[in-house]
Coordinates of C-alpha atoms and ligand atoms in Angstrom, one line a residue:
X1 CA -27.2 -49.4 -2.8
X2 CA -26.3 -46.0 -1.4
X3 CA -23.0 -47.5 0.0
X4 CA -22.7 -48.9 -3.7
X5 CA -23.2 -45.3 -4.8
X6 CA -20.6 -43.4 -2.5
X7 CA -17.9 -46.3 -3.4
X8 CA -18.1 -45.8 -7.1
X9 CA -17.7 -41.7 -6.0
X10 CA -15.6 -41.9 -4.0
X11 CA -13.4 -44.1 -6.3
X12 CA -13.6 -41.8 -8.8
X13 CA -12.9 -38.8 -6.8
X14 CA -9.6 -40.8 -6.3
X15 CA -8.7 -41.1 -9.7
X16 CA -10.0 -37.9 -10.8
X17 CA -7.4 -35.8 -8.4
X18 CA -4.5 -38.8 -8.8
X19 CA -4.5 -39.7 -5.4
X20 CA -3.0 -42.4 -4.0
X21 CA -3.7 -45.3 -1.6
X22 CA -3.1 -44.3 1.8
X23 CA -1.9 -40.8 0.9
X24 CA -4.2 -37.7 1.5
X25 CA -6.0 -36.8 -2.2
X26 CA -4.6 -33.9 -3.6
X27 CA -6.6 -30.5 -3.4
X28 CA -6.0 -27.2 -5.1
X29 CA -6.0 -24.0 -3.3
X30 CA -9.0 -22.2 -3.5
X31 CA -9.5 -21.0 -7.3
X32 CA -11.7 -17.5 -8.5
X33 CA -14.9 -18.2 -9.7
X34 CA -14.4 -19.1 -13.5
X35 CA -11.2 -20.6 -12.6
X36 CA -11.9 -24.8 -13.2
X37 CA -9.1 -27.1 -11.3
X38 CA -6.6 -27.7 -14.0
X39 CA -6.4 -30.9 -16.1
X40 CA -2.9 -32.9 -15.2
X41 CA -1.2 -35.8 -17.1
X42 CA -3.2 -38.9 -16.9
X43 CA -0.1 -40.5 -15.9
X44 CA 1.5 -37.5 -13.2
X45 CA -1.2 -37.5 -11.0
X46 CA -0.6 -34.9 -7.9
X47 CA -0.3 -35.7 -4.7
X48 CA 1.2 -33.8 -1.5
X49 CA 4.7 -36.0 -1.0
X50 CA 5.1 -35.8 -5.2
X51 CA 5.1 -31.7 -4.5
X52 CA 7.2 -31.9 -1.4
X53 CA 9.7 -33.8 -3.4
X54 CA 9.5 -31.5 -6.8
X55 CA 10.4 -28.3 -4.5
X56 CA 13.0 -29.9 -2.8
X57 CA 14.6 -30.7 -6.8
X58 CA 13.9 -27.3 -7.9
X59 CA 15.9 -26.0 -5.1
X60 CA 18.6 -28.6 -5.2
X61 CA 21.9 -28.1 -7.6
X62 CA 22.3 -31.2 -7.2
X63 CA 20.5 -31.6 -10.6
X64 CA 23.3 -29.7 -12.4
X65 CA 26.6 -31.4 -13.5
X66 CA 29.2 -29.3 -11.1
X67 CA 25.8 -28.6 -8.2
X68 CA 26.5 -25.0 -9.0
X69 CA 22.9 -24.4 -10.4
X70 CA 19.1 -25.1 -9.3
X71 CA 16.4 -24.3 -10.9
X72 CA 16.2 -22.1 -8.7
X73 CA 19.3 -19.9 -9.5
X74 CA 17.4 -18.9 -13.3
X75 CA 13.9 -18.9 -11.5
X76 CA 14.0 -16.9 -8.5
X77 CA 10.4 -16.4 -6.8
X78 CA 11.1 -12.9 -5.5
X79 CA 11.6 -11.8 -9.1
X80 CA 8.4 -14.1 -9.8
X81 CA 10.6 -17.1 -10.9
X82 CA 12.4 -15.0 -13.3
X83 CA 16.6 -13.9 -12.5
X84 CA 16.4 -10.0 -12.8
X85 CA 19.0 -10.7 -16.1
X86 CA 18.9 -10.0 -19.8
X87 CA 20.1 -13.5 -19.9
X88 CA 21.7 -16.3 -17.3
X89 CA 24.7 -18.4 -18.0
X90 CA 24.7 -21.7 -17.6
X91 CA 27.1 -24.4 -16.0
X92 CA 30.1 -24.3 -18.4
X93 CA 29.7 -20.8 -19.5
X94 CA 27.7 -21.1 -22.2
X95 CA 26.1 -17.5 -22.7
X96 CA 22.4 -17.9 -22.4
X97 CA 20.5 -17.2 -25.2
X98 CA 16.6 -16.2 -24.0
X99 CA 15.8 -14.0 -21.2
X100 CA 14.0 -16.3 -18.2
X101 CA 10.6 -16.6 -18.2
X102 CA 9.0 -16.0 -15.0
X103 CA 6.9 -19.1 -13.7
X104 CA 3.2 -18.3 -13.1
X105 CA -0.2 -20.3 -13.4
X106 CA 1.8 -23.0 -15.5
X107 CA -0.5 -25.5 -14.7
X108 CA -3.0 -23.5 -17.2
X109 CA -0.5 -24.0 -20.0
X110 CA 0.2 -26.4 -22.7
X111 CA 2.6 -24.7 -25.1
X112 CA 6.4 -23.6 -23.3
X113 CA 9.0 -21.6 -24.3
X114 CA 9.2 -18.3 -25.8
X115 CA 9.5 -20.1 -29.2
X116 CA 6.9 -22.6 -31.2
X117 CA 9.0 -25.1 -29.7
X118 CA 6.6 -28.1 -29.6
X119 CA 6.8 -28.6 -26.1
X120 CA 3.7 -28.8 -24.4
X121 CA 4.2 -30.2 -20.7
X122 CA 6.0 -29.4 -17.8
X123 CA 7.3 -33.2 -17.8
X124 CA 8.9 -32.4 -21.3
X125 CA 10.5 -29.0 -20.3
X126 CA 12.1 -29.9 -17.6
X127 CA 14.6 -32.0 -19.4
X128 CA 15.8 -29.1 -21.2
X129 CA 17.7 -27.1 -18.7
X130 CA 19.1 -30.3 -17.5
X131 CA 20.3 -32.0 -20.5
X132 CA 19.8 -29.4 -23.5
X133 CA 22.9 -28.4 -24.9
X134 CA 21.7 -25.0 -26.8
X135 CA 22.7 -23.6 -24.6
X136 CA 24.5 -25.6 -21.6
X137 CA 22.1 -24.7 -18.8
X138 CA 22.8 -27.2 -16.2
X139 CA 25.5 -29.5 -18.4
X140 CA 23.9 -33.0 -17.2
X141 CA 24.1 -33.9 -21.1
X142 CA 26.7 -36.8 -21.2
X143 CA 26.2 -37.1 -17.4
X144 CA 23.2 -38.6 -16.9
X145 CA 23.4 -41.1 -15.5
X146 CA 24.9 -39.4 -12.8
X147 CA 22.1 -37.7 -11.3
X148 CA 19.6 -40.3 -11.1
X149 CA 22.8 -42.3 -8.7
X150 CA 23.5 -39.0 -6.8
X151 CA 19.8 -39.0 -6.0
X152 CA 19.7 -42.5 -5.5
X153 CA 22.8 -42.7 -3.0
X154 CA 20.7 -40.1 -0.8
X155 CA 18.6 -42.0 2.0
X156 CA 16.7 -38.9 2.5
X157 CA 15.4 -38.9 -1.0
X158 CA 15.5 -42.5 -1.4
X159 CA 12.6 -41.9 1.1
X160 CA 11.1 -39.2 -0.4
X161 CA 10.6 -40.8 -3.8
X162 CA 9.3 -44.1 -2.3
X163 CA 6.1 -41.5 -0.9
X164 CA 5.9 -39.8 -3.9
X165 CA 6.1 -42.3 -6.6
X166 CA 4.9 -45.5 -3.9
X167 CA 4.6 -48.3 -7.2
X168 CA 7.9 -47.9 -7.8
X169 CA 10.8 -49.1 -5.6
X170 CA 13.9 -48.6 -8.0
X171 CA 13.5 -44.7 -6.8
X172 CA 14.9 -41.8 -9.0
X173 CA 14.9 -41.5 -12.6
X174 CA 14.8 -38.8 -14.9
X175 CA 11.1 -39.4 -15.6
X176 CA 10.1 -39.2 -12.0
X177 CA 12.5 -36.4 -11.3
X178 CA 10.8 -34.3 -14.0
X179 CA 7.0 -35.9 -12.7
X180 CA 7.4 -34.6 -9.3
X181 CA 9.2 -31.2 -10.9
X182 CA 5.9 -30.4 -12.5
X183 CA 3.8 -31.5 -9.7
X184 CA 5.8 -28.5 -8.0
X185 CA 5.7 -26.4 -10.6
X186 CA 1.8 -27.0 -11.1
X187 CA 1.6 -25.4 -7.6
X188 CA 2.7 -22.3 -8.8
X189 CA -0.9 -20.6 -8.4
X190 CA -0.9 -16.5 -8.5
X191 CA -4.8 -15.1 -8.2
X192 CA -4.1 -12.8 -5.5
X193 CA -3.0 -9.3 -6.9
X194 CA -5.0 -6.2 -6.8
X195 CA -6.1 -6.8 -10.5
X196 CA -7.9 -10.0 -9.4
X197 CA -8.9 -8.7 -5.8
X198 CA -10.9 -5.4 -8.0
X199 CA -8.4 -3.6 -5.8
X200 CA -6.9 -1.2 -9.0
X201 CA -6.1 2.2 -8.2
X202 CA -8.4 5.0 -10.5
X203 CA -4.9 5.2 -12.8
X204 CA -4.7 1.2 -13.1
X205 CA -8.3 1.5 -13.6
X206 CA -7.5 3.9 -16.4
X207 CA -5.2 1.5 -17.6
X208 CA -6.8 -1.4 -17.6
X209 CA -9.2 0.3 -19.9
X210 CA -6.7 1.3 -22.2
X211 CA -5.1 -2.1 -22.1
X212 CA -8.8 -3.2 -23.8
X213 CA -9.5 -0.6 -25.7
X214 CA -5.3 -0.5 -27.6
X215 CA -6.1 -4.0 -28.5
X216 CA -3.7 -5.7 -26.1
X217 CA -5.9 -8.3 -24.9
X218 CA -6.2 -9.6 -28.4
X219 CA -3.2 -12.0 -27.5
X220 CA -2.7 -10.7 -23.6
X221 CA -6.5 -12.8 -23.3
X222 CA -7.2 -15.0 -20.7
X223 CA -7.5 -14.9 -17.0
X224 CA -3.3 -15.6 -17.5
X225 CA -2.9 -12.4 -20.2
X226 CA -1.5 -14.4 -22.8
X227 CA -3.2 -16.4 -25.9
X228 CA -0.2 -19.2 -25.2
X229 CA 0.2 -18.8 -29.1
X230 CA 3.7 -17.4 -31.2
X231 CA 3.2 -14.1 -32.8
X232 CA 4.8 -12.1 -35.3
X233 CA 5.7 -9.0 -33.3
X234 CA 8.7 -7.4 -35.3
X235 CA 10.8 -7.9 -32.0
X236 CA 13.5 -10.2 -33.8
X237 CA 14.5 -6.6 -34.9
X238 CA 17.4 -6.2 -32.6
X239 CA 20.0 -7.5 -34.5
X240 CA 18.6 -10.6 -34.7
X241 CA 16.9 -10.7 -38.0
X242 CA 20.0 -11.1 -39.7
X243 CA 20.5 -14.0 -37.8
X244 CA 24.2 -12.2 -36.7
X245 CA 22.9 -11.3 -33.2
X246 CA 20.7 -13.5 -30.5
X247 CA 20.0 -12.5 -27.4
X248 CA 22.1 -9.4 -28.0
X249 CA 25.1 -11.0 -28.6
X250 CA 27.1 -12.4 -31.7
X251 CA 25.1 -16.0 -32.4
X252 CA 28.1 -18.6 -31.5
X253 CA 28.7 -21.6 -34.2
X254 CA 26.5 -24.1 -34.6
X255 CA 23.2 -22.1 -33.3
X256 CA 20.6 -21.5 -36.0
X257 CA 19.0 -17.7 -36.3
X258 CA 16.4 -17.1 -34.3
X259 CA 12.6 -17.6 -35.3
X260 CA 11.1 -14.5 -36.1
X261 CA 7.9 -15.5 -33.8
X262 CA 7.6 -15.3 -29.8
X263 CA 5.0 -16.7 -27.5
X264 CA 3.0 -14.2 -25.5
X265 CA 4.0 -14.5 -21.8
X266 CA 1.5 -14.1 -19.4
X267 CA 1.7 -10.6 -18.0
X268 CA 1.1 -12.2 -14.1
X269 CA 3.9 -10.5 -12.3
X270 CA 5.2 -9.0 -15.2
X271 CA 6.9 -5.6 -13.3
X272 CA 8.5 -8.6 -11.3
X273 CA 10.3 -10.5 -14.3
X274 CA 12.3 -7.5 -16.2
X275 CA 14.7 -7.1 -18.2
X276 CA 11.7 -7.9 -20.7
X277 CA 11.3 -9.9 -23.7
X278 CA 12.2 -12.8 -25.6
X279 CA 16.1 -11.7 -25.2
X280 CA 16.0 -9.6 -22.4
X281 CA 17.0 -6.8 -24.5
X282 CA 14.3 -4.2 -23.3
X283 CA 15.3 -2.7 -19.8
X284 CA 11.5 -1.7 -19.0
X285 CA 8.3 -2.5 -19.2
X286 CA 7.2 0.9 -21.3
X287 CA 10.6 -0.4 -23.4
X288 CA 9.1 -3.9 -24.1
X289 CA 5.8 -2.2 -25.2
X290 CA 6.7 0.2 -27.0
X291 CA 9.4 -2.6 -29.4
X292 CA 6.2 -4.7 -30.3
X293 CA 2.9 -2.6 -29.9
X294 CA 3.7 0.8 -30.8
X295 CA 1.3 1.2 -33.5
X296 CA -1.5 0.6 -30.9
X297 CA -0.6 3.4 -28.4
X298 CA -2.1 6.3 -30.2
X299 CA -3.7 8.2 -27.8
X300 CA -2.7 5.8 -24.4
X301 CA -1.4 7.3 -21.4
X302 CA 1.6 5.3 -21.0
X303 CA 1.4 5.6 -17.1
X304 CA -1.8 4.3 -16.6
X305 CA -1.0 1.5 -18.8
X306 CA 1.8 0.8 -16.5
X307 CA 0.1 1.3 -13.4
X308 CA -2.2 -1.4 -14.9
X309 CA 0.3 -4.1 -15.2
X310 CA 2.2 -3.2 -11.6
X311 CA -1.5 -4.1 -10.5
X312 CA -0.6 -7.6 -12.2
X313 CA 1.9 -8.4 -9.2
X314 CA 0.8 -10.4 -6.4
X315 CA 3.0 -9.9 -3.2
X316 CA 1.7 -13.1 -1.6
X317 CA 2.8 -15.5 -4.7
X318 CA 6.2 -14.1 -4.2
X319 CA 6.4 -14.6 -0.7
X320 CA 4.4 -17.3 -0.1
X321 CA 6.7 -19.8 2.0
X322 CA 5.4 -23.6 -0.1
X323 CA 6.6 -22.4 -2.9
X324 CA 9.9 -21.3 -1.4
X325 CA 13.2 -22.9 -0.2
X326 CA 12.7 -26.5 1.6
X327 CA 13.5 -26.3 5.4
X328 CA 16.9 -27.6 5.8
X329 CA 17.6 -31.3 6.7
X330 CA 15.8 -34.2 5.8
X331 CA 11.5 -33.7 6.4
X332 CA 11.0 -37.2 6.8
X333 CA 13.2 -40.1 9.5
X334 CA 15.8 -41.7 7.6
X335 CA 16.7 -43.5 10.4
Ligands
HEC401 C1 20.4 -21.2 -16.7 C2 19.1 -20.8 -16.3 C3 18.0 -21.7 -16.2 C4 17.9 -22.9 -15.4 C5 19.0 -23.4 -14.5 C6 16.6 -23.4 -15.6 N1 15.8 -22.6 -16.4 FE1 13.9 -22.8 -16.9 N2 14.1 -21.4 -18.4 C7 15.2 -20.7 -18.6 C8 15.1 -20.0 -19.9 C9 16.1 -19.1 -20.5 C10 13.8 -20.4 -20.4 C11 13.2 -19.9 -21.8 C12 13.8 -20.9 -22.8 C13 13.3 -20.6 -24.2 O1 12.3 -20.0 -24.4 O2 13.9 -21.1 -25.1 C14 13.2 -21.3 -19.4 C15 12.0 -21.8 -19.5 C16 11.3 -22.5 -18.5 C17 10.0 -22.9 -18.5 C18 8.9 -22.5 -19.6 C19 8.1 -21.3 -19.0 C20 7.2 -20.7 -20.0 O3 6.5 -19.8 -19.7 O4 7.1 -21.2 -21.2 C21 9.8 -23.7 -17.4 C22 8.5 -24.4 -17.0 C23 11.1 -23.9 -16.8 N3 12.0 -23.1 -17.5 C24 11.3 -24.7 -15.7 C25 12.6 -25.0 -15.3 C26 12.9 -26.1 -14.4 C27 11.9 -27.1 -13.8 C28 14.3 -26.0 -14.2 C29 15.2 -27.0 -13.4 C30 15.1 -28.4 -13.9 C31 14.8 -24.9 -14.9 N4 13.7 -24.3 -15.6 C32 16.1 -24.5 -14.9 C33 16.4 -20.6 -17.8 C34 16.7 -21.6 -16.9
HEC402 C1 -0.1 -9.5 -31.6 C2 -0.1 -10.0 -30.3 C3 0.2 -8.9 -29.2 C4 -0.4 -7.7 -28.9 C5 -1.5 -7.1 -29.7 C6 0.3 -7.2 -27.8 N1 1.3 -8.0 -27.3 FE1 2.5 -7.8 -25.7 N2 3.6 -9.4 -26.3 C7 3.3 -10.2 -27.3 C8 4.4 -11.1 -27.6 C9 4.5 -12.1 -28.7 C10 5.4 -10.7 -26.6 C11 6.8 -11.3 -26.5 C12 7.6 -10.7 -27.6 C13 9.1 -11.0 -27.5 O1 9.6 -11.5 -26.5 O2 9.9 -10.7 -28.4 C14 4.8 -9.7 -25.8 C15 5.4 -9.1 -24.7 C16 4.9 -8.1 -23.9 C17 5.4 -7.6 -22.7 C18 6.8 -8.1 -22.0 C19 6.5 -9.3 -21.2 C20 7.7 -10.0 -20.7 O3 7.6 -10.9 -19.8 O4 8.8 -9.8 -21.2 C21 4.6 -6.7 -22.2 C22 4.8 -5.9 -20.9 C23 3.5 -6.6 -23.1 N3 3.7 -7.5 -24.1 C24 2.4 -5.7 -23.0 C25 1.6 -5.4 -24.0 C26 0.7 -4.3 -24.1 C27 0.5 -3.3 -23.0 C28 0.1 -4.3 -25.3 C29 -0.9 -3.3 -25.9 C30 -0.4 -2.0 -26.0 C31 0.5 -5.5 -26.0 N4 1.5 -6.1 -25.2 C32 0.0 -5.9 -27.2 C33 2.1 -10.2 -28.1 C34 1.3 -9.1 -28.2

């Protein structure tokens, strides 16, 4: 009976964390307290090999038409996954139209993109810079079929796709390539900056008053500081209204105007992910604030406000080596 008993758990303990047969069962870092694992696709299950494989693609411009451009290149973790650019063109020079969002706690989400976009998983973003064509990011549209074969011809990630994805022999595909990308990207964790350690400063402390009290947390909620929702926030005012501007510059042919409505980021590493905004357009934080809150910051002392969200930055999430470049060569014998 008891033996019974731990089977059926230890089944389900299995299934519940998407491990696989004779692969070690995925576990997530240790979380704050309040912080429950987060939920994954039923059918993108983590395991270790499936992240191995993902940060290897992130890092590999292999994945863009000419293999000028990784994922990486846009998101770089020392600016917390974000490029340090108002915008960043993409593979055949198309002018990018939205300022990089920097990547933290992702696994948290379910609606991406600055815009009500309709995409709600990692799986489904990840096709975008590959294949979208408004803009050209990574210009694999009309190419794909050359990827999944440049992957495929590779014994080292022949390999590496057989341990990650072990039910399916054929090896790379685009589904898989964006399965194991969000398995990376789910990986992504950031609870260690001074705000979550109760390590603020008496001005962040200040700040982080203020930030309550100005009514910023309304839609900066959430252990992530962001609601996930689209907001009217005036901040299409740039130009862009009009519809004769995006992203600062004239909107090319074909492109419609821009909604008027942004998601909130998440303000995790935020003094890491400037210029700020939805186009890049604001070259600083107090800049950013000041275009789409100014009616609450009557009476707020500006630098404790920003002393509040420096205290958002965690040093070890932008260091932190797994989430880095692979080591060079292949990690497993290819024989
Ligand atoms: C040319 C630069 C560029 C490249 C290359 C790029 N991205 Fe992005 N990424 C962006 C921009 C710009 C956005 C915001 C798009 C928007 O809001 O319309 C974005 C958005 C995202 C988001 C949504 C984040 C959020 O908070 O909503 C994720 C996740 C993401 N990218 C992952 C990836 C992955 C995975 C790759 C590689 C397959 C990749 N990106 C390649 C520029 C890039
Ligand atoms: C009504 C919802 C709402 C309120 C209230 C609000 N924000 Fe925002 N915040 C947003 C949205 C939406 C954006 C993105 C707008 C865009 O890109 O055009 C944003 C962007 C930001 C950014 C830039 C982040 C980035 O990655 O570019 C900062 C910093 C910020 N908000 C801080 C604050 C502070 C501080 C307050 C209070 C004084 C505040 N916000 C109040 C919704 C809100």
């Amino acid at each position: 009976m008891r033996a019974g008993i731990a089977a059926i758990v230890g089944i389900t303990w299995v299934l519940a964390t998407g491990g696989v047969a004779g692969q070690p069962s995925w576990r997530w870092p240790h979380l704050p307290a309040g912080i429950a694992a987060p939920t994954v696709p039923i059918d993108n299950g983590m395991n270790a090999a499936k992240v191995a494989l993902g940060r290897r693609l992130f890092y590999d411009r292999a994945l863009s038409r000419d293999g000028s451009m990784a994922c990486a290149d846009c998101h770089q973790q020392s600016h917390g996954f974000s490029d340090g650019q108002p915008t960043h063109v993409g593979v055949t020079g198309d002018m990018g139209v939205r300022n990089v969002p920097g990547l933290t706690n992702l696994a948290w989400r379910s609606g991406f993109t600055w815009t009500e976009a309709g995409i709600t998983s990692l799986e489904a973003q990840a096709m975008v810079p590959m294949t979208g064509t408004k803009p050209v990011e990574m210009g694999m549209a009309g190419y794909e079929a050359q990827l999944t074969q440049r992957l495929n011809a590779d014994p080292c990630y022949r390999l590496l796709f057989l341990r990650a994805f072990p039910k399916a022999p054929d090896g790379a595909n685009y589904v898989r390539v964006t399965q194991a990308l969000g398995a990376f990207q789910r990986t992504m964790i950031s609870f260690g900056s001074p705000h979550d350690r109760g390590m603020l400063t008496p001005l962040a402390q200040k700040g982080a008053a203020q930030f309550a009290a100005a009514g910023c947390a309304t839609c900066h909620s959430g252990p992530d500081l962001t609601d996930g929702q689209v907001h009217y926030v005036g901040t299409a005012a740039l130009g862009e209204a009009d519809g004769s501007l995006y992203g600062g510059k004239p909107l090319p042919p074909g492109f419609e105007p821009p909604p008027e409505q942004f998601r909130t980021p998440s303000l995790r590493n935020v003094a890491m992910t400037g210029p700020w905004l939805h186009d890049g357009q604001s070259p600083s934080m107090d800049a950013a604030i000041r275009r789409h809150a100014a009616a609450q910051l009557a009476g707020v002392d500006m630098s404790a406000l920003l002393a509040f969200l420096d205290s958002l930055t965690d040093p070890d999430f932008l260091t932190n080596k797994d989430l880095g470049p692979p080591p060079a060569g292949c990690p497993v014998n290819v024989g």
